Amino acid sequence: FFSTTCNMIPVKNLTEAQALDAADGVIDGKFYGQAIQGLGPNGQPLGQGPGSQAPGSKPAAPGWTPPSSSAPTSVPPSAPPSAPPKTFSAGAGAGGGGVVNDAPGLPQWSGSNVRPLEASMVSELRKFNITEAAQSSVTNAVKLLNDLGEAWQNDYAIIFSKQSHTWWMLAREGAVLDLNSAVEAHKKITPGSAKSNATKDKKSKEERKKFPLEKRLCQGIVGQRGAIASTSQQIRRKENGWHSTDHPLVFLFLGSSGIGKTELAKQIAKYVHEDDKDGFIRLDMSEYQSQHEVSKFIGAPPGYQGYDDGGQLTKKLKRCPGAVVLFDEVEKAHPDILTCLLATFDEGRLTDGKGETIECCDATFVMTSNLAQKEIADEAVRVRAKLSKAGQTETETAREIISPEYAQKVIMPILKGHFKRDEFLGRINEILFFLPFTEEQKMHLANREIDKWSKIAKKRHNMEIQWSTDVEEFVVKAYDPRFGVRSIQHEVGRQVVSRLAAAHEEDKIGEGDTIILGIRENEVVLRMGAKKS
Ligand SMILES: Nc1ncnc2c1ncn2[C@@H]1O[C@H](COP(=O)(O)OP(=O)(O)OP(=O)(O)O)[C@@H](O)[C@H]1O
Ligand SMILES: [Mg+2]
């Protein structure tokens, strides 16, 4: 499905060389290209003026052509001599230079959908001046246009002439031609926005420094220090510009159920995107087990059912291309989905059924799987026992528990056997192991769960809940490795919360009460503490 959409190009993060290789058309406000051929004055291809290239040949140095004299800083009364004249004829069926629109569902000239480059489009083009306005390069122009935000969509467009391999920028009559000035003017219209962003950036940077990522993550997640340390390191590298911008960040979280894989992904999203709900995308890959579900994933191609719905992933990624994307139970996905993911991880872009390309180099992809969970858990128990004998449990690190040798020898073959594709595993930045909890960690988890409910009791009902460690020990007994922390949550719910709720319903406890939890005859009992005056 990628090959069918090769005439679409994203402009963001585009180098000129890439653009020239891939380009095929108009790039509109949504930053995508569309195939046009032979669009130019009087049927001539664009850029056929003096100084431009012969059709079909590439310019020696890619960039805005013609590289004429000095770039205009204001709208010239007529088009510059080297640029095509203001009016031109082009359009589907126009003799000598037809417009090819071979990718249905292309983006609109302005706005969110596509109108093919036909008569209506051409009349739209006439509202624009053709200009050589970009002073340096298409990349730079695009960057400036991006700075203009949504505002540029109505006033500017970029055209690539396939025949002359020439980029042109179109500016609507009256629009400022010098992009630097346009950006400046735009900033003035939206006062404070840049400044407040800067202040916010600075503030959050300071906050982040004071409260490092690891510390935040450890607050929300018990244990899993190895996974926390590795993800934090990668995220921080990305935050500070020490990462590759060619690929998105890709993690594979391995481990049994209910031990924090999803939770860690959520916490990362919270850190990266704060309260932006679109910043976290979660897809259950067990819903994509058959081939026909690929279209549910990236959207159906034109003419197919569900075309208008868009894909689950692409739709959401479009809203936030830098999102943290969680693919749960990735081992269940159909191999075609994996192919799709591989390309995404590799190129940092994803093309949907409509042929629109989404740049996602900025995204963080987290896949989770229960593959090799037994091998990970068994090894952890074995190594911990060994460490404990040597009196070293306090200093355990994940690397010590699941050694690189063990990972290579035992775990990788399981992954390879399942995914069957080395290149898929090769595109993962980090494979992280989530370890079973130690007894101490289980106690900590029980404490946190009871504490969570005591806070709720305080807030909602003004009740004080107290308990001793024997209650925590009692809860921990119900720990079931098949369900992980969920078994603790369930036991606290059953033994503590429902008892409190029942007592409250029967008016045995109420506002201002202190309730002490204890254990008698193998169950949790409630006792009234001294009433606060
Ligand atoms: N290490 C942990 N520390 C604190 N809470 C945890 C931890 N692990 C899991 N939880 C809690 O348990 C619940 C389930 O955890 P989570 O969804 O992260 O499990 P998971 O590892 O993704 O499991 P699955 O493989 O079943 O998807 C969540 O409410 C989560 O907050
Ligand atoms: Mg999960």
mmCIF file with all atom_site columns, N, CA and C in Angstrom, residues 221 224 253 256-265 434 437 485:
data_model
loop_
_atom_site.group_PDB
_atom_site.id
_atom_site.type_symbol
_atom_site.label_atom_id
_atom_site.label_alt_id
_atom_site.label_comp_id
_atom_site.label_asym_id
_atom_site.label_entity_id
_atom_site.label_seq_id
_atom_site.pdbx_PDB_ins_code
_atom_site.Cartn_x
_atom_site.Cartn_y
_atom_site.Cartn_z
_atom_site.occupancy
_atom_site.B_iso_or_equiv
_atom_site.pdbx_formal_charge
_atom_site.auth_seq_id
_atom_site.auth_comp_id
_atom_site.auth_asym_id
_atom_site.auth_atom_id
_atom_site.pdbx_PDB_model_num
ATOM 1  N N  . ILE A 1 221 ? 5.337  4.227   39.200 1.00 0.00 ? 221 ILE A N  1
ATOM 2  C CA . ILE A 1 221 ? 5.528  2.814   38.877 1.00 0.00 ? 221 ILE A CA 1
ATOM 3  C C  . ILE A 1 221 ? 6.442  2.155   39.902 1.00 0.00 ? 221 ILE A C  1
ATOM 4  N N  . GLN A 1 224 ? 10.535 -2.105  38.152 1.00 0.00 ? 224 GLN A N  1
ATOM 5  C CA . GLN A 1 224 ? 10.788 -1.886  36.703 1.00 0.00 ? 224 GLN A CA 1
ATOM 6  C C  . GLN A 1 224 ? 11.818 -0.782  36.491 1.00 0.00 ? 224 GLN A C  1
ATOM 7  N N  . PHE A 1 253 ? 8.195  -3.480  24.847 1.00 0.00 ? 253 PHE A N  1
ATOM 8  C CA . PHE A 1 253 ? 8.124  -3.810  26.263 1.00 0.00 ? 253 PHE A CA 1
ATOM 9  C C  . PHE A 1 253 ? 7.688  -5.272  26.399 1.00 0.00 ? 253 PHE A C  1
ATOM 10 N N  . SER A 1 256 ? 5.138  -10.169 31.692 1.00 0.00 ? 256 SER A N  1
ATOM 11 C CA . SER A 1 256 ? 3.822  -10.760 31.915 1.00 0.00 ? 256 SER A CA 1
ATOM 12 C C  . SER A 1 256 ? 2.772  -9.681  32.143 1.00 0.00 ? 256 SER A C  1
ATOM 13 N N  . SER A 1 257 ? 1.566  -10.134 32.376 1.00 0.00 ? 257 SER A N  1
ATOM 14 C CA . SER A 1 257 ? 0.422  -9.229  32.453 1.00 0.00 ? 257 SER A CA 1
ATOM 15 C C  . SER A 1 257 ? 0.418  -8.409  33.744 1.00 0.00 ? 257 SER A C  1
ATOM 16 N N  . GLY A 1 258 ? -0.045 -7.194  33.640 1.00 0.00 ? 258 GLY A N  1
ATOM 17 C CA . GLY A 1 258 ? -0.292 -6.367  34.826 1.00 0.00 ? 258 GLY A CA 1
ATOM 18 C C  . GLY A 1 258 ? 0.939  -5.945  35.601 1.00 0.00 ? 258 GLY A C  1
ATOM 19 N N  . ILE A 1 259 ? 2.065  -5.753  34.918 1.00 0.00 ? 259 ILE A N  1
ATOM 20 C CA . ILE A 1 259 ? 3.243  -5.342  35.686 1.00 0.00 ? 259 ILE A CA 1
ATOM 21 C C  . ILE A 1 259 ? 3.793  -3.980  35.249 1.00 0.00 ? 259 ILE A C  1
ATOM 22 N N  . GLY A 1 260 ? 3.009  -3.248  34.471 1.00 0.00 ? 260 GLY A N  1
ATOM 23 C CA . GLY A 1 260 ? 3.369  -1.850  34.243 1.00 0.00 ? 260 GLY A CA 1
ATOM 24 C C  . GLY A 1 260 ? 3.764  -1.471  32.831 1.00 0.00 ? 260 GLY A C  1
ATOM 25 N N  . LYS A 1 261 ? 3.575  -2.331  31.844 1.00 0.00 ? 261 LYS A N  1
ATOM 26 C CA . LYS A 1 261 ? 3.983  -1.989  30.472 1.00 0.00 ? 261 LYS A CA 1
ATOM 27 C C  . LYS A 1 261 ? 3.128  -0.828  29.931 1.00 0.00 ? 261 LYS A C  1
ATOM 28 N N  . THR A 1 262 ? 1.831  -1.016  30.008 1.00 0.00 ? 262 THR A N  1
ATOM 29 C CA . THR A 1 262 ? 0.941  0.042   29.530 1.00 0.00 ? 262 THR A CA 1
ATOM 30 C C  . THR A 1 262 ? 1.103  1.292   30.383 1.00 0.00 ? 262 THR A C  1
ATOM 31 N N  . GLU A 1 263 ? 1.234  1.073   31.672 1.00 0.00 ? 263 GLU A N  1
ATOM 32 C CA . GLU A 1 263 ? 1.360  2.199   32.592 1.00 0.00 ? 263 GLU A CA 1
ATOM 33 C C  . GLU A 1 263 ? 2.586  3.057   32.256 1.00 0.00 ? 263 GLU A C  1
ATOM 34 N N  . LEU A 1 264 ? 3.694  2.415   31.940 1.00 0.00 ? 264 LEU A N  1
ATOM 35 C CA . LEU A 1 264 ? 4.896  3.182   31.619 1.00 0.00 ? 264 LEU A CA 1
ATOM 36 C C  . LEU A 1 264 ? 4.691  3.992   30.329 1.00 0.00 ? 264 LEU A C  1
ATOM 37 N N  . ALA A 1 265 ? 4.051  3.367   29.346 1.00 0.00 ? 265 ALA A N  1
ATOM 38 C CA . ALA A 1 265 ? 3.789  4.092   28.098 1.00 0.00 ? 265 ALA A CA 1
ATOM 39 C C  . ALA A 1 265 ? 2.912  5.316   28.374 1.00 0.00 ? 265 ALA A C  1
ATOM 40 N N  . PHE A 1 434 ? 10.219 -6.321  31.542 1.00 0.00 ? 434 PHE A N  1
ATOM 41 C CA . PHE A 1 434 ? 9.492  -5.999  32.766 1.00 0.00 ? 434 PHE A CA 1
ATOM 42 C C  . PHE A 1 434 ? 9.535  -7.232  33.663 1.00 0.00 ? 434 PHE A C  1
ATOM 43 N N  . PHE A 1 437 ? 7.501  -8.921  40.290 1.00 0.00 ? 437 PHE A N  1
ATOM 44 C CA . PHE A 1 437 ? 7.772  -8.128  41.491 1.00 0.00 ? 437 PHE A CA 1
ATOM 45 C C  . PHE A 1 437 ? 8.423  -8.962  42.581 1.00 0.00 ? 437 PHE A C  1
ATOM 46 N N  . VAL A 1 485 ? -0.450 -6.692  39.075 1.00 0.00 ? 485 VAL A N  1
ATOM 47 C CA . VAL A 1 485 ? -0.984 -5.704  40.015 1.00 0.00 ? 485 VAL A CA 1
ATOM 48 C C  . VAL A 1 485 ? -2.522 -5.736  40.031 1.00 0.00 ? 485 VAL A C  1
#
